[in-house]
XYZ file of C-alpha atoms in Angstrom:
374
model
C -4.916 -18.643 16.188
C -2.998 -15.499 15.897
C -0.986 -15.274 12.955
C 1.638 -12.464 12.045
C 0.320 -10.215 9.652
C 2.627 -8.343 6.547
C 1.983 -5.028 6.967
C 3.394 -2.053 4.340
C 6.926 -0.755 4.582
C 6.919 3.061 5.574
C 7.697 4.870 2.595
C 10.023 7.380 2.901
C 9.224 4.786 3.867
C 9.811 4.817 5.136
C 10.698 4.152 1.542
C 6.013 2.403 -0.280
C 11.429 5.290 -2.635
C 11.568 5.405 -5.347
C 10.305 6.220 -8.624
C 9.062 4.995 -11.874
C 6.929 8.047 -12.806
C 7.938 11.583 -12.105
C 5.445 14.636 -12.039
C 2.283 12.178 -12.313
C 0.251 14.210 -9.763
C -3.251 15.444 -9.782
C -1.462 19.373 -10.173
C 0.278 17.993 -13.288
C -2.729 16.449 -15.143
C -5.053 19.024 -14.548
C -2.823 21.508 -16.435
C -3.382 21.247 -20.182
C -3.294 23.733 -23.388
C -4.878 24.533 -26.300
C -2.160 25.182 -28.943
C -2.332 28.070 -30.386
C -5.123 29.684 -28.537
C -4.675 32.637 -26.257
C -6.663 31.249 -23.156
C -4.994 27.874 -21.345
C -7.889 25.400 -20.085
C -6.448 24.606 -16.645
C -9.687 23.158 -14.717
C -9.677 24.538 -10.989
C -10.662 21.327 -8.960
C -13.513 23.041 -7.826
C -17.046 21.963 -6.663
C -19.083 24.173 -9.163
C -21.369 25.232 -6.734
C -19.218 26.683 -4.073
C -16.411 29.008 -4.351
C -12.572 27.734 -4.151
C -12.393 30.843 -1.616
C -15.526 29.614 1.011
C -15.028 29.411 4.556
C -13.550 25.699 6.117
C -17.195 23.732 7.079
C -17.514 21.756 9.719
C -16.868 18.333 8.806
C -18.448 14.642 10.996
C -16.469 12.127 12.359
C -17.413 9.548 9.763
C -16.382 12.072 7.155
C -13.218 12.361 8.881
C -12.405 9.051 8.935
C -13.461 8.055 5.095
C -10.775 10.864 4.433
C -8.561 8.811 6.327
C -9.539 6.066 4.567
C -9.488 7.031 1.458
C -6.019 9.020 1.794
C -4.661 5.677 3.082
C -5.748 4.022 0.020
C -4.473 6.710 -2.511
C -0.980 6.808 -1.067
C -0.632 3.051 -1.209
C -1.597 2.617 -4.640
C 0.611 5.493 -5.619
C 3.633 4.305 -4.148
C 2.659 0.802 -6.069
C 2.841 3.040 -9.520
C 6.012 5.303 -8.206
C 7.971 2.958 -6.307
C 9.639 0.062 -8.499
C 10.773 -1.828 -5.441
C 7.545 -1.858 -3.822
C 6.908 -4.805 -1.810
C 4.879 -5.921 1.192
C 6.903 -6.952 4.225
C 6.172 -8.677 7.700
C 7.297 -6.534 10.364
C 7.668 -7.614 13.376
C 7.439 -5.478 16.857
C 10.719 -4.868 19.019
C 12.002 -7.491 21.005
C 11.349 -6.190 24.204
C 8.177 -4.016 23.836
C 4.991 -5.017 25.416
C 3.414 -5.961 22.301
C 5.966 -8.666 21.507
C 5.819 -9.875 24.904
C 2.187 -9.740 24.812
C 1.961 -11.516 21.613
C 4.627 -14.226 22.628
C 2.654 -15.159 25.786
C -0.093 -15.973 24.169
C 1.340 -18.048 21.235
C 3.196 -19.754 23.753
C -0.096 -20.759 25.919
C -1.610 -21.607 22.848
C 0.801 -23.980 21.331
C 1.331 -25.351 25.379
C -2.372 -26.282 25.108
C -1.951 -27.783 21.737
C 0.926 -29.950 23.225
C -1.478 -30.695 26.402
C -4.289 -32.156 24.195
C -2.381 -34.263 22.024
C -0.028 -35.637 25.053
C -3.700 -36.691 26.876
C -4.881 -40.171 26.738
C -6.647 -40.421 24.246
C -5.157 -37.869 22.427
C -7.793 -34.828 21.783
C -7.932 -32.875 18.512
C -10.251 -29.973 19.196
C -7.405 -27.494 18.539
C -5.607 -29.823 16.174
C -8.889 -29.662 13.911
C -9.089 -25.822 14.205
C -5.714 -25.450 12.943
C -6.014 -27.884 9.902
C -9.257 -25.783 9.131
C -7.229 -22.465 9.338
C -4.557 -24.453 7.170
C -7.003 -25.688 4.528
C -8.310 -21.914 4.118
C -4.726 -20.849 3.658
C -4.282 -23.473 1.063
C -7.185 -22.354 -0.500
C -6.347 -18.483 -0.451
C -3.360 -19.179 -2.507
C -4.773 -21.145 -5.630
C -5.365 -19.414 -8.736
C -8.811 -19.501 -10.858
C -7.068 -22.369 -12.888
C -5.831 -24.819 -10.216
C -9.311 -27.032 -10.187
C -7.213 -30.102 -9.582
C -5.390 -28.942 -6.326
C -8.304 -27.311 -4.850
C -10.310 -30.858 -5.436
C -7.242 -32.961 -3.692
C -7.445 -30.097 -0.926
C -11.285 -30.417 -0.136
C -10.976 -34.254 -0.865
C -7.718 -34.475 1.902
C -8.681 -32.218 4.406
C -12.245 -33.019 4.694
C -13.241 -31.612 8.128
C -16.060 -33.704 8.437
C -14.189 -37.310 7.812
C -11.226 -35.792 10.277
C -13.610 -35.226 12.761
C -15.173 -38.729 12.708
C -11.079 -39.943 12.142
C -10.445 -37.978 15.745
C -13.695 -39.505 17.291
C -12.382 -43.195 16.529
C -8.626 -42.230 17.746
C -7.720 -43.033 13.717
C -6.490 -39.445 12.915
C -2.803 -39.521 11.459
C -1.657 -36.537 12.021
C 1.621 -36.647 10.236
C -0.173 -37.987 7.250
C -2.050 -34.926 7.040
C 0.959 -32.666 7.540
C 3.087 -34.579 4.992
C 0.019 -34.110 2.453
C 0.279 -29.621 3.745
C 3.625 -29.899 3.295
C 4.078 -31.385 -0.444
C 0.821 -28.747 -1.235
C 3.170 -26.159 -0.070
C 6.106 -27.239 -2.221
C 3.676 -27.203 -4.918
C 2.531 -23.727 -4.794
C 5.639 -21.734 -2.741
C 8.096 -19.268 -4.709
C 11.675 -21.005 -5.550
C 12.560 -18.750 -2.752
C 10.788 -20.853 -0.139
C 12.480 -24.315 -1.346
C 14.161 -23.991 1.451
C 11.986 -23.249 3.896
C 9.819 -26.627 2.421
C 12.859 -28.443 2.993
C 13.394 -27.971 6.778
C 9.690 -28.966 7.224
C 10.168 -32.141 6.237
C 12.878 -32.348 8.570
C 10.548 -31.671 11.407
C 8.934 -34.720 13.691
C 7.759 -32.865 16.524
C 3.534 -32.411 16.209
C 3.505 -28.929 17.425
C 6.934 -27.811 16.568
C 5.886 -28.786 12.662
C 2.221 -26.932 13.014
C 4.023 -23.540 14.443
C 6.856 -23.902 11.200
C 3.792 -24.797 9.065
C 2.276 -21.492 9.930
C 4.829 -19.530 9.702
C 5.902 -20.379 6.465
C 2.393 -20.153 5.177
C 2.149 -16.152 6.473
C 5.413 -16.345 4.116
C 3.755 -17.464 1.144
C 0.657 -15.441 1.535
C 2.578 -11.986 1.595
C 5.058 -13.668 -1.584
C 1.468 -13.919 -3.296
C 0.334 -10.391 -2.414
C 3.545 -9.360 -3.737
C 3.238 -11.295 -7.156
C -0.424 -9.932 -7.438
C 0.704 -6.342 -7.083
C 3.699 -7.167 -9.579
C 0.917 -8.458 -11.773
C -1.502 -5.484 -11.714
C 0.960 -2.760 -11.666
C 0.866 -1.824 -15.207
C -3.049 -1.564 -14.930
C -2.540 0.493 -12.260
C -0.013 2.656 -14.148
C -2.724 3.324 -16.428
C -5.189 4.653 -14.538
C -3.273 6.142 -11.467
C -3.748 10.176 -13.042
C -7.451 9.531 -13.098
C -7.910 8.058 -9.704
C -5.562 10.191 -8.111
C -7.477 13.253 -9.753
C -10.827 11.666 -9.158
C -10.053 11.672 -5.131
C -8.294 14.637 -5.151
C -12.201 16.100 -6.354
C -13.929 14.529 -3.941
C -11.704 15.975 -1.421
C -12.653 19.283 -3.082
C -16.103 18.404 -2.815
C -15.999 18.062 0.934
C -13.588 20.550 2.008
C -13.350 23.132 -0.948
C -10.262 24.553 0.449
C -8.474 21.363 0.981
C -5.978 21.892 -1.628
C -4.957 25.528 -0.498
C -1.196 25.098 -0.251
C -1.322 23.744 -3.555
C -2.939 26.749 -4.927
C -0.492 28.576 -3.198
C 2.290 26.847 -4.702
C 0.905 27.016 -8.522
C 0.248 30.737 -7.956
C 3.958 31.620 -6.722
C 4.729 29.262 -9.812
C 2.635 31.377 -12.227
C 3.763 34.701 -10.850
C 7.863 33.894 -11.092
C 7.256 32.169 -14.583
C 5.580 35.582 -15.769
C 8.306 37.810 -14.345
C 10.685 35.991 -15.736
C 8.863 35.946 -19.614
C 8.287 39.419 -19.013
C 12.297 40.228 -18.734
C 13.180 38.352 -21.364
C 10.542 39.275 -24.177
C 9.841 43.197 -22.398
C 6.825 44.620 -23.467
C 5.316 42.062 -26.033
C 2.443 40.052 -25.348
C 3.405 36.633 -23.904
C 0.982 33.549 -22.893
C 1.979 31.228 -19.776
C 2.474 28.010 -21.118
C 1.157 25.390 -18.236
C 3.750 23.073 -18.699
C 6.417 26.314 -17.999
C 4.511 26.978 -14.828
C 4.566 23.428 -13.567
C 8.209 23.216 -14.236
C 8.712 26.221 -12.204
C 6.552 24.683 -9.383
C 8.697 21.560 -8.864
C 12.029 24.071 -9.635
C 10.689 25.446 -6.026
C 10.457 22.551 -4.619
C 13.997 21.678 -4.960
C 14.786 24.765 -2.874
C 11.852 24.318 -0.505
C 11.915 26.154 3.015
C 10.702 23.539 5.005
C 10.642 25.668 8.197
C 8.461 28.125 6.945
C 6.418 27.056 3.660
C 3.767 23.800 4.019
C 4.149 21.360 1.594
C 1.435 21.578 -1.438
C -0.823 18.740 -0.493
C -0.675 17.350 -3.724
C 2.889 16.198 -3.838
C 3.010 15.090 -0.039
C 2.905 11.866 -0.968
C 6.133 12.269 -2.349
C 7.885 14.598 0.145
C 10.300 12.141 1.146
C 11.546 11.829 -2.257
C 11.374 15.426 -3.235
C 13.448 16.296 0.138
C 15.895 13.508 -1.269
C 16.229 15.014 -4.517
C 16.914 18.609 -2.433
C 19.328 17.260 -0.549
C 21.470 15.790 -3.639
C 21.020 19.145 -5.198
C 22.533 20.835 -2.543
C 25.337 18.321 -1.905
C 26.212 18.889 -5.487
C 25.819 22.396 -5.397
C 28.750 22.521 -2.453
C 30.693 19.732 -4.085
C 30.744 21.601 -7.508
C 31.491 25.105 -5.445
C 34.672 23.402 -3.855
C 35.762 21.908 -7.025
C 35.683 25.558 -8.923
C 37.283 27.830 -5.953
C 39.831 25.261 -5.159
C 41.214 24.679 -8.695
C 40.970 28.664 -9.492
C 42.840 29.168 -6.207
C 45.820 26.284 -6.555
C 46.441 27.232 -10.186
C 46.588 24.892 -13.263
C 50.342 23.677 -11.990
C 48.033 21.931 -9.365
C 44.517 21.999 -10.308
C 46.079 19.556 -13.435
C 47.660 17.190 -11.590
C 46.294 13.595 -12.300
C 43.813 12.344 -10.041
C 43.833 15.566 -8.314
C 40.253 16.563 -8.940
C 38.662 13.200 -8.428
C 40.762 13.166 -4.912
C 39.269 16.515 -3.729
C 35.980 15.621 -4.845
C 36.198 12.325 -2.894
C 37.738 14.063 0.278
C 34.371 16.579 0.178
C 32.216 14.150 -0.393
C 33.395 12.528 3.038
C 33.090 15.717 4.629
C 29.474 16.142 3.325
C 28.689 12.521 5.453
C 27.960 11.237 1.665
C 30.909 8.806 0.248
C 29.485 8.005 -3.013
C 28.192 11.566 -4.505
C 29.556 11.891 -7.977
């Protein structure tokens, strides 16, 4: 039977949103310095046998698919670590879409077939037995390793061989099995699903009951996945830097110029930092700090020209977040400019009135389509 599948929310995500750790990228973690040394240790993330300036090589379709899979996995892991609100959610197709219509037709045909079988004399249970098998597998998948007693109960009550024998002799009690299933779901579900379980207990029609059981089971599966993600998150945070670094190194091994935009971004930041230090220290010898270079690089991202410049590969997964910060910075700059110019123009007599600045800021924020800017 086709089941609803939970899908990842698109971040910019769509959201995989919004951050617990900033600046945790391969570029930042690969820049280290030795205190007191004149030289800095900055790994170039290059395959030793291949120059970073090598020409692009041809790649096979298999390599492209493997890279796409690795990038997808890395993006998911990154979003889990960075986004404090990350959750798996069910995604329903648009109401009038072709996918939704096909799905509804297939599901309706299946449930109509089940209704027809159960309405025969004597009833036929082939579809119902398959549903019970799927329910059993779903319940077992929700169990934790310590749930040995519940595992034994499920195996005993939903014994498919016994159920088939009962169906063969027209002695199968579907409602008794459904009651056991609902009770087990109530034991395993999160508190937020208690209302759904109570609704199941009020349904008496067999086909409708099984349809709702599968719907609630899908929700419980998503709850379990989110619980698992939340449990593993501290461990993922500990390994995220090394994981992303190793993945970017794998990309470089396959395609030596895979991080050319990141290289250009860091080179520009290095040049700006060097020029700034030269102006401040004159002809004195200075040593560039990797942290200073990286800080300058991230500052450049806050004034990035998206029409002419390509985003660095190592921060693409946070592009939406950085763009949000850039927009926010631009809005705050405009509001501060309006406040400064206005208060200077009207003088202290008006600018000093109680609530004048707050009112002006509120009006400016509304004009910028950002009512909550502060």
